[in-house]
mmCIF file of C-alpha atoms in Angstrom:
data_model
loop_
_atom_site.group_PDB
_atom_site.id
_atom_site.type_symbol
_atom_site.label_atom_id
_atom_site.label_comp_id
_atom_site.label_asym_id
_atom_site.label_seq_id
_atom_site.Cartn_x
_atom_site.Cartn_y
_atom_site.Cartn_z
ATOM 1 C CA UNK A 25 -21.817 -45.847 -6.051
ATOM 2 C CA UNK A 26 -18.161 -45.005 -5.330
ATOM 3 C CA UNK A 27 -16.798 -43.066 -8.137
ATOM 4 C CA UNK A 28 -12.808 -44.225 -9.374
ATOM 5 C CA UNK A 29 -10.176 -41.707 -9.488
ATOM 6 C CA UNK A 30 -9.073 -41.855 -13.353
ATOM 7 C CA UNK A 31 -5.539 -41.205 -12.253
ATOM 8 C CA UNK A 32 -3.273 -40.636 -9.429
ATOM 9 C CA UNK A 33 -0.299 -38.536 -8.645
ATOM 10 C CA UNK A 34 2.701 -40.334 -9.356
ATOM 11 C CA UNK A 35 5.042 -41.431 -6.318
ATOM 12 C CA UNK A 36 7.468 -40.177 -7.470
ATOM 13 C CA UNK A 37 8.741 -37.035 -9.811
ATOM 14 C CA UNK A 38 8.806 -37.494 -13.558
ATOM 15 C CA UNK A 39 10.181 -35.201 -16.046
ATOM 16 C CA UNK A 40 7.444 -32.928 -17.777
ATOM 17 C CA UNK A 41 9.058 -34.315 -21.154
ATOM 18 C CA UNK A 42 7.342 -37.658 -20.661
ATOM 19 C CA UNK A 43 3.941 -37.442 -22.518
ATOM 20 C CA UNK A 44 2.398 -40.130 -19.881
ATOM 21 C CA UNK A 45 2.654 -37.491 -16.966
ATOM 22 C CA UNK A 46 1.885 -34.354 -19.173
ATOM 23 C CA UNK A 47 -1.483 -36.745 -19.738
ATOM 24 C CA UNK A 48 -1.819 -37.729 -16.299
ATOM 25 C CA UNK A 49 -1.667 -33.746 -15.482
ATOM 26 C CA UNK A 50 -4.147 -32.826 -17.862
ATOM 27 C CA UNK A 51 -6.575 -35.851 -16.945
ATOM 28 C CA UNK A 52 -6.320 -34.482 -13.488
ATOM 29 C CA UNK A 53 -6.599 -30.517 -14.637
ATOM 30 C CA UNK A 54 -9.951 -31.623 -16.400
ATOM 31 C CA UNK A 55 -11.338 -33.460 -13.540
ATOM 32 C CA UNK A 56 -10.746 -30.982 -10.919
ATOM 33 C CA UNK A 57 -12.502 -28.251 -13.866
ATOM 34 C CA UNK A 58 -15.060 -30.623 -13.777
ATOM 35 C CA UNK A 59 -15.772 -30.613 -10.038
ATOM 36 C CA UNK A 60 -15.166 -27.169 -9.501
ATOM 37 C CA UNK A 61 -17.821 -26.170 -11.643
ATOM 38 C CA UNK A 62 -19.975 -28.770 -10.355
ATOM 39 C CA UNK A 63 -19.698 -27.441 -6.559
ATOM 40 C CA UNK A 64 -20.448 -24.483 -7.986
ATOM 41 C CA UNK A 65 -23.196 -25.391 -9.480
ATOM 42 C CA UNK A 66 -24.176 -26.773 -6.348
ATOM 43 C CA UNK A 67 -23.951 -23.795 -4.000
ATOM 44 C CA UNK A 68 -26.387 -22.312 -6.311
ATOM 45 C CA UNK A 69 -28.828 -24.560 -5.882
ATOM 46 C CA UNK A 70 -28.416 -24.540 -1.736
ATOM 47 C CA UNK A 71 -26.877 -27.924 -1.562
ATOM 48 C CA UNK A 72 -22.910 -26.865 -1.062
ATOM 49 C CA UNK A 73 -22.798 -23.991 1.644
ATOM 50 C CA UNK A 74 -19.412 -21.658 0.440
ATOM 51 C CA UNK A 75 -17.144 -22.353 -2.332
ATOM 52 C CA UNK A 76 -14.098 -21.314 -2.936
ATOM 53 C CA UNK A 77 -13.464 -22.163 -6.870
ATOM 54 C CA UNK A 78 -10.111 -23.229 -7.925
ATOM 55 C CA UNK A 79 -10.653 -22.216 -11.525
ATOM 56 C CA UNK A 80 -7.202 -20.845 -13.102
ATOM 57 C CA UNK A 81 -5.309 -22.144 -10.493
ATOM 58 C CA UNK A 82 -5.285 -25.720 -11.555
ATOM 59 C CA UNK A 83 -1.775 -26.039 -13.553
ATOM 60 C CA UNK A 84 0.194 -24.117 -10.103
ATOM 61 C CA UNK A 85 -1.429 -27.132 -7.877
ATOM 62 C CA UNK A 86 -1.192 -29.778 -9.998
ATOM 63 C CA UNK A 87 2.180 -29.003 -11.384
ATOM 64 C CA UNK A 88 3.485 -28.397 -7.697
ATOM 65 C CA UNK A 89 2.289 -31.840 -6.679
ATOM 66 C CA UNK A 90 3.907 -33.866 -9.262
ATOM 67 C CA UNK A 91 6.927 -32.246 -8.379
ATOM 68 C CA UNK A 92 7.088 -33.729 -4.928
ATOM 69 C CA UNK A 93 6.832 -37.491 -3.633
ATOM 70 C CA UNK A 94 3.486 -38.168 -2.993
ATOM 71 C CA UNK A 95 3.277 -40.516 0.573
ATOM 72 C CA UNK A 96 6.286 -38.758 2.113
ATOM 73 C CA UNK A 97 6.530 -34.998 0.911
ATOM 74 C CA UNK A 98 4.196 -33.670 3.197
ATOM 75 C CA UNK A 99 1.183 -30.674 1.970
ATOM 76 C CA UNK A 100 -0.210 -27.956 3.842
ATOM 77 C CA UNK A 101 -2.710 -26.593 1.978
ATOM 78 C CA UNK A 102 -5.482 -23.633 2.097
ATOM 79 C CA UNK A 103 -8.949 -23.381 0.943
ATOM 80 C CA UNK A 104 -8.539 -22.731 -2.859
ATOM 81 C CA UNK A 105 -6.694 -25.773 -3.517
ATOM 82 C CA UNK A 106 -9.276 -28.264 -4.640
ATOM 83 C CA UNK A 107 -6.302 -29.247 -7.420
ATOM 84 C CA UNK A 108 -4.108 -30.253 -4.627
ATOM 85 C CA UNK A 109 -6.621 -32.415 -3.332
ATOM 86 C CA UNK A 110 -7.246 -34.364 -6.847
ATOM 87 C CA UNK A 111 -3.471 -34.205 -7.337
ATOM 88 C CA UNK A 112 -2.900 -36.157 -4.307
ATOM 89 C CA UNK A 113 -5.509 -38.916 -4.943
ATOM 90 C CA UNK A 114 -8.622 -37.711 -3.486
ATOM 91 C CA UNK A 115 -11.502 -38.758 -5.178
ATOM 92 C CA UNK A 116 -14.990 -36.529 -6.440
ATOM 93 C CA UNK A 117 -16.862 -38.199 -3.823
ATOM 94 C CA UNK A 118 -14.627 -37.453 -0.911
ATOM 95 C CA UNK A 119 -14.273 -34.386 -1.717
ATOM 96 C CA UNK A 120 -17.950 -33.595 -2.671
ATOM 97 C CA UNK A 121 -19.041 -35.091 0.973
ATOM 98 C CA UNK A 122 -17.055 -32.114 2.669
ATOM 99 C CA UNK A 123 -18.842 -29.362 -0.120
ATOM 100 C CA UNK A 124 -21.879 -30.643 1.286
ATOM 101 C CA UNK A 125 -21.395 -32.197 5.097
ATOM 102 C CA UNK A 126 -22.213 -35.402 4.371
ATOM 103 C CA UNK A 127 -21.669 -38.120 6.688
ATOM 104 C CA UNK A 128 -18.470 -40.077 5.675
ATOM 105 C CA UNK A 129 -16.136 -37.043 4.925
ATOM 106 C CA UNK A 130 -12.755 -38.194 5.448
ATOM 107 C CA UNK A 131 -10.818 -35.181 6.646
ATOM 108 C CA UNK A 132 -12.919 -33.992 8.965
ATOM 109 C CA UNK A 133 -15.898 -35.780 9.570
ATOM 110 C CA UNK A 134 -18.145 -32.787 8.006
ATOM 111 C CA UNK A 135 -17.725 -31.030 10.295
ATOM 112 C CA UNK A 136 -14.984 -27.909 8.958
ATOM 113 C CA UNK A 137 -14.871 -25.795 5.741
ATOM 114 C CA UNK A 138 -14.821 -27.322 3.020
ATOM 115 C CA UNK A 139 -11.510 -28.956 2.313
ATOM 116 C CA UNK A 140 -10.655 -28.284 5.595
ATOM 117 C CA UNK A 141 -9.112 -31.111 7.878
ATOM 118 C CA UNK A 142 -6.506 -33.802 7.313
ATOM 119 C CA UNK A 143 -5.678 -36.591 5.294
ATOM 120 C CA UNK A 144 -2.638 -38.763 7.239
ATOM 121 C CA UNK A 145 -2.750 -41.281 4.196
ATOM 122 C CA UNK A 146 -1.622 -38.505 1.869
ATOM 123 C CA UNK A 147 0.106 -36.424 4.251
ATOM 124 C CA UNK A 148 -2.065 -33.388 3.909
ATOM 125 C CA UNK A 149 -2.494 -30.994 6.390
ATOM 126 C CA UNK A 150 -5.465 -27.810 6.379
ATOM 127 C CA UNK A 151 -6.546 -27.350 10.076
ATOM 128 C CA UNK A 152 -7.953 -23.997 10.029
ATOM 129 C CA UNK A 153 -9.523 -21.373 7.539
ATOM 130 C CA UNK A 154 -7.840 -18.467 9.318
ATOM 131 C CA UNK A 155 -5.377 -16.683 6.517
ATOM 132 C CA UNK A 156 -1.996 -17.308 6.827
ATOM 133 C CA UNK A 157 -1.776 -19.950 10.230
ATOM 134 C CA UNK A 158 -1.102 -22.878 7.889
ATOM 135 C CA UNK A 159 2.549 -20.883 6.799
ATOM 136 C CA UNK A 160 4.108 -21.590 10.335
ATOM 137 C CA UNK A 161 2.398 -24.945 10.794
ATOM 138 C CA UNK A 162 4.523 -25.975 7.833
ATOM 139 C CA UNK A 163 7.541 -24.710 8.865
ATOM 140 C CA UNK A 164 7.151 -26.728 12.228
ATOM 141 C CA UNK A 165 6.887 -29.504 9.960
ATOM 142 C CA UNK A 166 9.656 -29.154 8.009
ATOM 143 C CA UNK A 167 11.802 -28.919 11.615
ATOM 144 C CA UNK A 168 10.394 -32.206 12.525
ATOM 145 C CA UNK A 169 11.632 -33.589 9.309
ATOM 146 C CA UNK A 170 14.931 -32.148 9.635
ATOM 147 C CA UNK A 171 15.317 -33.128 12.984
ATOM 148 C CA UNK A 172 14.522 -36.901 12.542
ATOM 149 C CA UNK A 173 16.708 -36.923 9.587
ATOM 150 C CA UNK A 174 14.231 -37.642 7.215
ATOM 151 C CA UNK A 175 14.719 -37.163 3.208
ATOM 152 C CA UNK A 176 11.300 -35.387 3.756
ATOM 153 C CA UNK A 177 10.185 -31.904 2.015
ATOM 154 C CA UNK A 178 7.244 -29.501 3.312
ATOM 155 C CA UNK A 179 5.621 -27.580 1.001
ATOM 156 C CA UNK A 180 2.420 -24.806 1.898
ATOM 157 C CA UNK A 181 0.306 -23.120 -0.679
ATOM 158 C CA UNK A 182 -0.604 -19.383 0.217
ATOM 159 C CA UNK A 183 -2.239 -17.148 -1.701
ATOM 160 C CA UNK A 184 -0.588 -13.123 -2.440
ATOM 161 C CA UNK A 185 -3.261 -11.880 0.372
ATOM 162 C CA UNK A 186 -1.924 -14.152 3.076
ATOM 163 C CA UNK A 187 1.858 -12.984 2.069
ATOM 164 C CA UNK A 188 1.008 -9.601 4.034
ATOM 165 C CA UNK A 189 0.283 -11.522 7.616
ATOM 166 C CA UNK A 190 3.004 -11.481 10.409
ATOM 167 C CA UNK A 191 2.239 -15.532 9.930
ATOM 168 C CA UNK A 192 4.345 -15.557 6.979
ATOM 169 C CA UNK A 193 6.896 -12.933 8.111
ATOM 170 C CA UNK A 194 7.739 -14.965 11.143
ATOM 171 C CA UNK A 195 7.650 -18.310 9.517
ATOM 172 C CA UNK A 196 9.894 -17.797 6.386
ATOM 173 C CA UNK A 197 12.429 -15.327 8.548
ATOM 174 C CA UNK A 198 12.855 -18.868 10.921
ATOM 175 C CA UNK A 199 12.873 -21.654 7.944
ATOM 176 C CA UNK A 200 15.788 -19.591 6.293
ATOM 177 C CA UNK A 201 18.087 -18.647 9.255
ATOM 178 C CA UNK A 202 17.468 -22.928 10.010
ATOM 179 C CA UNK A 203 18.046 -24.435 6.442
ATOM 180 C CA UNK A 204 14.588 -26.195 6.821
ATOM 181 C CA UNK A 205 13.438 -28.359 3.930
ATOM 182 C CA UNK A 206 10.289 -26.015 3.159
ATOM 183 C CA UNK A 207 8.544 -24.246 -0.149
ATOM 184 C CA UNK A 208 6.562 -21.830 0.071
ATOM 185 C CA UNK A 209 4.303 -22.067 -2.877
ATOM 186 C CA UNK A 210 2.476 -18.354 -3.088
ATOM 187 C CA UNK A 211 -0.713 -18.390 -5.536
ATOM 188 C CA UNK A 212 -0.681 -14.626 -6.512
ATOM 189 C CA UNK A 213 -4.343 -13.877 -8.436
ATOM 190 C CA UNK A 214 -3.477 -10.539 -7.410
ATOM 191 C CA UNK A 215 -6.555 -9.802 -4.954
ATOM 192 C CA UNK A 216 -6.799 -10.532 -1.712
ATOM 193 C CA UNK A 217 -10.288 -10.988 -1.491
ATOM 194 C CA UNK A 218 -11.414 -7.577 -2.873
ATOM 195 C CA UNK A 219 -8.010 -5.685 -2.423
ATOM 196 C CA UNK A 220 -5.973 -5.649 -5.733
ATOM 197 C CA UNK A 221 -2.044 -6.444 -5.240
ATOM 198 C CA UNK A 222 -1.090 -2.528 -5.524
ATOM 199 C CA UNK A 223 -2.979 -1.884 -2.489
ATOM 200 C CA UNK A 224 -1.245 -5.053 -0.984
ATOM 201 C CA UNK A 225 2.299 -4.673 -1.041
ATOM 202 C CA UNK A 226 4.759 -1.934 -2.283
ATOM 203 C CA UNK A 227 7.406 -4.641 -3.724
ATOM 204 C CA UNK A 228 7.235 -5.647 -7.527
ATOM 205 C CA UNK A 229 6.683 -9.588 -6.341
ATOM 206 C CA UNK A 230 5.858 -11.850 -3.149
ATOM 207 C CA UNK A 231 9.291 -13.667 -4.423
ATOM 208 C CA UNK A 232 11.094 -10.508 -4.362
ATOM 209 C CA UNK A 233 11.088 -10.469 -0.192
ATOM 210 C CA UNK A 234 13.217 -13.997 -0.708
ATOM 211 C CA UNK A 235 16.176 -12.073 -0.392
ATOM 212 C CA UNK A 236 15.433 -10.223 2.688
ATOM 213 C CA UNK A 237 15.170 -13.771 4.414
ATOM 214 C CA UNK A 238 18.062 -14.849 2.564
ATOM 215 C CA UNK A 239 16.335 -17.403 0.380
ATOM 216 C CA UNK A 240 16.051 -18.116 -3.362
ATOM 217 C CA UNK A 241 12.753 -16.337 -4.696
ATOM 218 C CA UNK A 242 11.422 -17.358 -8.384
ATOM 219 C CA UNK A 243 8.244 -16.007 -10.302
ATOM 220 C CA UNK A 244 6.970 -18.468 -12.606
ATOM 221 C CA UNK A 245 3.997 -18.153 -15.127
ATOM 222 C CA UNK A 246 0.965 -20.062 -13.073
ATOM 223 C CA UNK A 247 -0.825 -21.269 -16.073
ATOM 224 C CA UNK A 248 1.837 -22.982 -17.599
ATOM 225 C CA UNK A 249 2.365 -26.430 -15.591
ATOM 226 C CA UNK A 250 5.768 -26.860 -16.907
ATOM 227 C CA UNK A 251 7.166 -24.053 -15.378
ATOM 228 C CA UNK A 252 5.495 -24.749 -12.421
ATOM 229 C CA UNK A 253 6.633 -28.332 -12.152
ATOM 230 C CA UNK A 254 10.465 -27.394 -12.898
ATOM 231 C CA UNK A 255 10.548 -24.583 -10.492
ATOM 232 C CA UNK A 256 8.626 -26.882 -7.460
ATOM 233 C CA UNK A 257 11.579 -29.640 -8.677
ATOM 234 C CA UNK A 258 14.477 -27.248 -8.279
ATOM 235 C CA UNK A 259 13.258 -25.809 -5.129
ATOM 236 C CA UNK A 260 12.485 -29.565 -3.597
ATOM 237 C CA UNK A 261 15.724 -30.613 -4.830
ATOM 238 C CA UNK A 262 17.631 -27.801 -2.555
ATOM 239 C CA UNK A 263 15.229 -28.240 -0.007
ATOM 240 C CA UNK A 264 16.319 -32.141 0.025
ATOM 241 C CA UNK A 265 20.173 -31.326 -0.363
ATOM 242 C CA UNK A 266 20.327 -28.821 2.746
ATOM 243 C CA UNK A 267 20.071 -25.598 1.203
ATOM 244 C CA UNK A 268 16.964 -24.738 3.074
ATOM 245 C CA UNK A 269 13.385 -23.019 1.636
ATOM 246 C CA UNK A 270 12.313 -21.540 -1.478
ATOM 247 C CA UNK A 271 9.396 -18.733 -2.487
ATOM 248 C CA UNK A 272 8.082 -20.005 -5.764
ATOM 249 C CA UNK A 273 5.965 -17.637 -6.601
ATOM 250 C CA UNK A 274 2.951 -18.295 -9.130
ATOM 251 C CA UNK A 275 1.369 -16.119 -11.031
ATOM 252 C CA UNK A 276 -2.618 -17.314 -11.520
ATOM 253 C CA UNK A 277 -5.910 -15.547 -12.350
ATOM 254 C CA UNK A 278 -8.887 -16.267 -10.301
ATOM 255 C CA UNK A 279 -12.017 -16.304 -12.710
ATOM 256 C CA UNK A 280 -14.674 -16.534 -10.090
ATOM 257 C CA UNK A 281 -15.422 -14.192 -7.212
ATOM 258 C CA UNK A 282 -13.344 -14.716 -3.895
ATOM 259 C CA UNK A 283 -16.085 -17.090 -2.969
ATOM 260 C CA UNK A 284 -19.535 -18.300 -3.708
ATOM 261 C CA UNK A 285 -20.532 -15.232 -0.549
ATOM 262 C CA UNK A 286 -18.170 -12.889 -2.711
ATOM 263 C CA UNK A 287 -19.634 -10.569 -5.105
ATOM 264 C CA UNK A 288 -16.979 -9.399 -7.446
ATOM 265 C CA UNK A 289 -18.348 -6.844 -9.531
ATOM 266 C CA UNK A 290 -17.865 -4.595 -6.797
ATOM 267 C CA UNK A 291 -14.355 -4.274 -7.709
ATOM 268 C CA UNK A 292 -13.501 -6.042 -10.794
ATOM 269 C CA UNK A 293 -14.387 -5.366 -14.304
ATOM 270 C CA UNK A 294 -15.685 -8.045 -16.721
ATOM 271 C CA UNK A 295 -13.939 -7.194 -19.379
ATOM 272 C CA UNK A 296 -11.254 -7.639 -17.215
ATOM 273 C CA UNK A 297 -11.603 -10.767 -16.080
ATOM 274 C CA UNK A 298 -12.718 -12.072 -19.914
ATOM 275 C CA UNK A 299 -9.292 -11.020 -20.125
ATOM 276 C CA UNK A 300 -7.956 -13.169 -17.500
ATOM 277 C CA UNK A 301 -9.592 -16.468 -18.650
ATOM 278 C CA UNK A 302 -7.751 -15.886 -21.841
ATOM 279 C CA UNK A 303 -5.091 -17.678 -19.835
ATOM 280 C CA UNK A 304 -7.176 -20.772 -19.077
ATOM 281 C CA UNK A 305 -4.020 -23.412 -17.862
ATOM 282 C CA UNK A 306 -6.814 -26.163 -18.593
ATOM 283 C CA UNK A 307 -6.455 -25.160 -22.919
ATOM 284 C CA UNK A 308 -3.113 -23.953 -22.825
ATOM 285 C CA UNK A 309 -2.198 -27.591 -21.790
ATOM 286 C CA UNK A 310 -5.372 -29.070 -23.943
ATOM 287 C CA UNK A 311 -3.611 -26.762 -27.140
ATOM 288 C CA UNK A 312 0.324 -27.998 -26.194
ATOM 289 C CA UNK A 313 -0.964 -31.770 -25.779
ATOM 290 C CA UNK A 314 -3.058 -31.626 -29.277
ATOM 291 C CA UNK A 315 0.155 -28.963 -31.212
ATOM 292 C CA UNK A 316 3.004 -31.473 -30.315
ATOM 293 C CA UNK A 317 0.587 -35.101 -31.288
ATOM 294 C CA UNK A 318 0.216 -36.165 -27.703
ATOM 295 C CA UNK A 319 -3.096 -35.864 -27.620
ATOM 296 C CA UNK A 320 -5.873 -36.669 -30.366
ATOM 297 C CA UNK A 321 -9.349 -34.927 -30.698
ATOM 298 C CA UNK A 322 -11.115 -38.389 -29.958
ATOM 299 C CA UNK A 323 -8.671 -39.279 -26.791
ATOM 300 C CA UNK A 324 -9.413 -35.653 -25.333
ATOM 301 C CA UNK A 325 -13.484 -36.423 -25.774
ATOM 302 C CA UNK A 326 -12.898 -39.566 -23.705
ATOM 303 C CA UNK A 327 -10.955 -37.383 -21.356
ATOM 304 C CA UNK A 328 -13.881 -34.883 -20.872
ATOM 305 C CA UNK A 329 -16.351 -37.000 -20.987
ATOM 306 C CA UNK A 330 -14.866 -39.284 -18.224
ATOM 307 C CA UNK A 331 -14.258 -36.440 -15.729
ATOM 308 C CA UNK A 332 -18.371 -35.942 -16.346
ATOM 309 C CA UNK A 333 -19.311 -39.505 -15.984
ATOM 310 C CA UNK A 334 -16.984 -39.753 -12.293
ATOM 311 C CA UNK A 335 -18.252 -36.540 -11.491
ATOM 312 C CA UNK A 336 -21.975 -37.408 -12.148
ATOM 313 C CA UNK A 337 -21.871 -40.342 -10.308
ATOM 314 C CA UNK A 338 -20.005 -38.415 -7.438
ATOM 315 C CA UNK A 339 -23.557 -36.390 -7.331
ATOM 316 C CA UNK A 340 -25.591 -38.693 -7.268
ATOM 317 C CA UNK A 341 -23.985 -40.089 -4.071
ATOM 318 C CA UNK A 342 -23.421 -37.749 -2.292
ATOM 319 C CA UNK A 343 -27.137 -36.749 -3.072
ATOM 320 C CA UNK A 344 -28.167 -39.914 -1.910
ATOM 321 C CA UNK A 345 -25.743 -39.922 1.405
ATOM 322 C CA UNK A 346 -27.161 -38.879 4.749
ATOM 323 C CA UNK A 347 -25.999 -36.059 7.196
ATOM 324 C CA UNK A 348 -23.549 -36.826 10.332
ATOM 325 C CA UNK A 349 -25.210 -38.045 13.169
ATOM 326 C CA UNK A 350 -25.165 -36.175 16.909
ATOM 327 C CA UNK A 351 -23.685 -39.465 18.146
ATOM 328 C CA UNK A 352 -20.093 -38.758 17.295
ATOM 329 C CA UNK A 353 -20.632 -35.088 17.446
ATOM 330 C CA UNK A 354 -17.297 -34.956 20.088
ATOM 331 C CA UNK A 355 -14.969 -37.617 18.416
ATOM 332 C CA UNK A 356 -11.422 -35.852 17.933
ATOM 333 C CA UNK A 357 -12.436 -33.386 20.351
ATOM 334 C CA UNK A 358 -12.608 -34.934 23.735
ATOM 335 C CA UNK A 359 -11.214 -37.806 24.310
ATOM 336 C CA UNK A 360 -13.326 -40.764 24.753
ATOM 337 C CA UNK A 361 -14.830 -41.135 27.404
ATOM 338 C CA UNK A 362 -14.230 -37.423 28.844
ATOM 339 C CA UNK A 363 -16.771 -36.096 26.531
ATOM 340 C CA UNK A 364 -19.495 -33.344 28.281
#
């Protein structure tokens, strides 16, 4: 059966004070746990080809997204951001059927990466798995917008690895010396794969190159959504008015290895990483929700045990669905008719 999204990203911003979208954001932050660990789950068992887990990443997607206006802000995206994709209305199921390349994947017929493809009806963009390409892709967006007028903001999620390709170089040099209505939203887990930030960049901060371009650079804590959400406001707020781009900069851990082909004890300790998870944005919201009444023991249970029962039935059908078929093997890649 079709599983039901529990909530959806609002159209529109709301403030972070109002307990109804801190709720919605955590409903979301436990679902996408949910299904990351599930995908997970099922790459071990030869069902899901790669992963690449979104775990301690969730509160710098999530809090991004509700920032923007959903159905007209448009998101280019890269492979970690399964958060995004909940965010933005996606369901288990859809997203599942890409993990495993089941027929009936909406962005790309099953027939990319895994999150890989479009999404017109939420205005999400992630063509290729190449690092860095989606950076200028956005930019060329956020022309387009500016050039029809529209009272429309870009925003692209990068992680600290991709912030060392001529990509990004070339596209953030071009959206500040045009005012274009961009963020650039860099997920820093400090590794780059395997290569720790040190060995990545000589500057203190990815946001610290803003003023080279001659753009506003922040660094915000990753794990806490607020911060997230206010600095994605400001910067989508100046990127509305005229002022041109923004590097918000967000500062996440990555708790699993680069991806489910990665093996990380090569270069990371685990004591390290124990460390890391100590800054879980899933219970720092959980513990803010339940400190300030917002959120009971009982109502959090429900919460949790939701995400399972949508993510359970997700499984079961997309166990149950069947692979593509050869017969539309060339659709969006000849057009019809022309096809070899």
């Amino acid at each position: 059966m079709d599983d039901v999204q529990t909530d959806t990203a609002p159209t529109t911003p709301a403030s972070t004070s109002d307990s109804h979208s801190l709720l919605v954001m955590y409903r979301q932050m436990v679902l996408c746990r949910t299904l990351d660990e599930r995908v997970w789950m099922l790459n071990r068992q030869g069902k899901a080809a790669i992963v690449a887990s979104a775990q301690g990443h969730e509160a710098a997607q999530i809090g991004s997204v509700h920032a923007l206006r959903v159905g007209q802000d448009h998101f280019y995206i890269y492979y970690r951001d399964l958060a995004v994709l909940v965010a933005l209305g996606l369901t288990p199921r859809e997203i599942m059927l890409g993990f495993t390349a089941k027929a009936g994947e909406p962005l790309a017929g099953a027939r990319q990466f895994p999150t890989h493809g479009a999404s017109p009806r939420h205005r999400m963009v992630n063509l290729s798995n190449v690092v860095g390409t989606q950076i200028p892709q956005a930019v060329g967006s956020a022309l387009a917008s500016k050039m029809r007028g529209e009272d429309t903001v870009t925003i692209v999620y990068f992680g600290d690895g991709a912030s060392s390709v001529g990509d990004c170089h070339e596209a953030m040099n071009y959206a500040a010396v045009h005012k274009l209505p961009v963020i650039f939203l860099c997920e820093n887990n400090g590794y780059a794969i395997s290569v720790p930030l040190d060995l990545q960049m000589a500057v203190d901060s990815v946001a610290g190159r803003a003023e080279g371009y001659g753009m506003p650079g922040v660094v915000v804590d990753g794990a806490d959504i607020t911060a997230v959400y206010e600095a994605t406001t400001e910067a989508a707020n100046r990127a509305r008015s005229g002022d041109g781009p923004t590097i918000v900069e967000t500062m996440v851990e990555r708790y699993l290895p680069h991806t489910s082909d990665d093996d990380d004890s090569r270069y990371r300790l685990r004591e390290d990483i124990e460390k890391a998870r100590e800054r879980d944005p899933v219970r720092m919201l959980q513990e803010q929700l339940l400190a300030d009444g917002l959120l009971s023991e009982e109502d959090d249970e429900r919460i949790r045990d939701d995400a399972k029962r949508v993510v359970n039935e997700a499984t079961d059908s997309i166990d149950a669905a069947s692979y593509p078929t050869t017969e539309d093997f060339f659709k969006h890649v000849y057009a019809d008719g022309v096809q070899p």
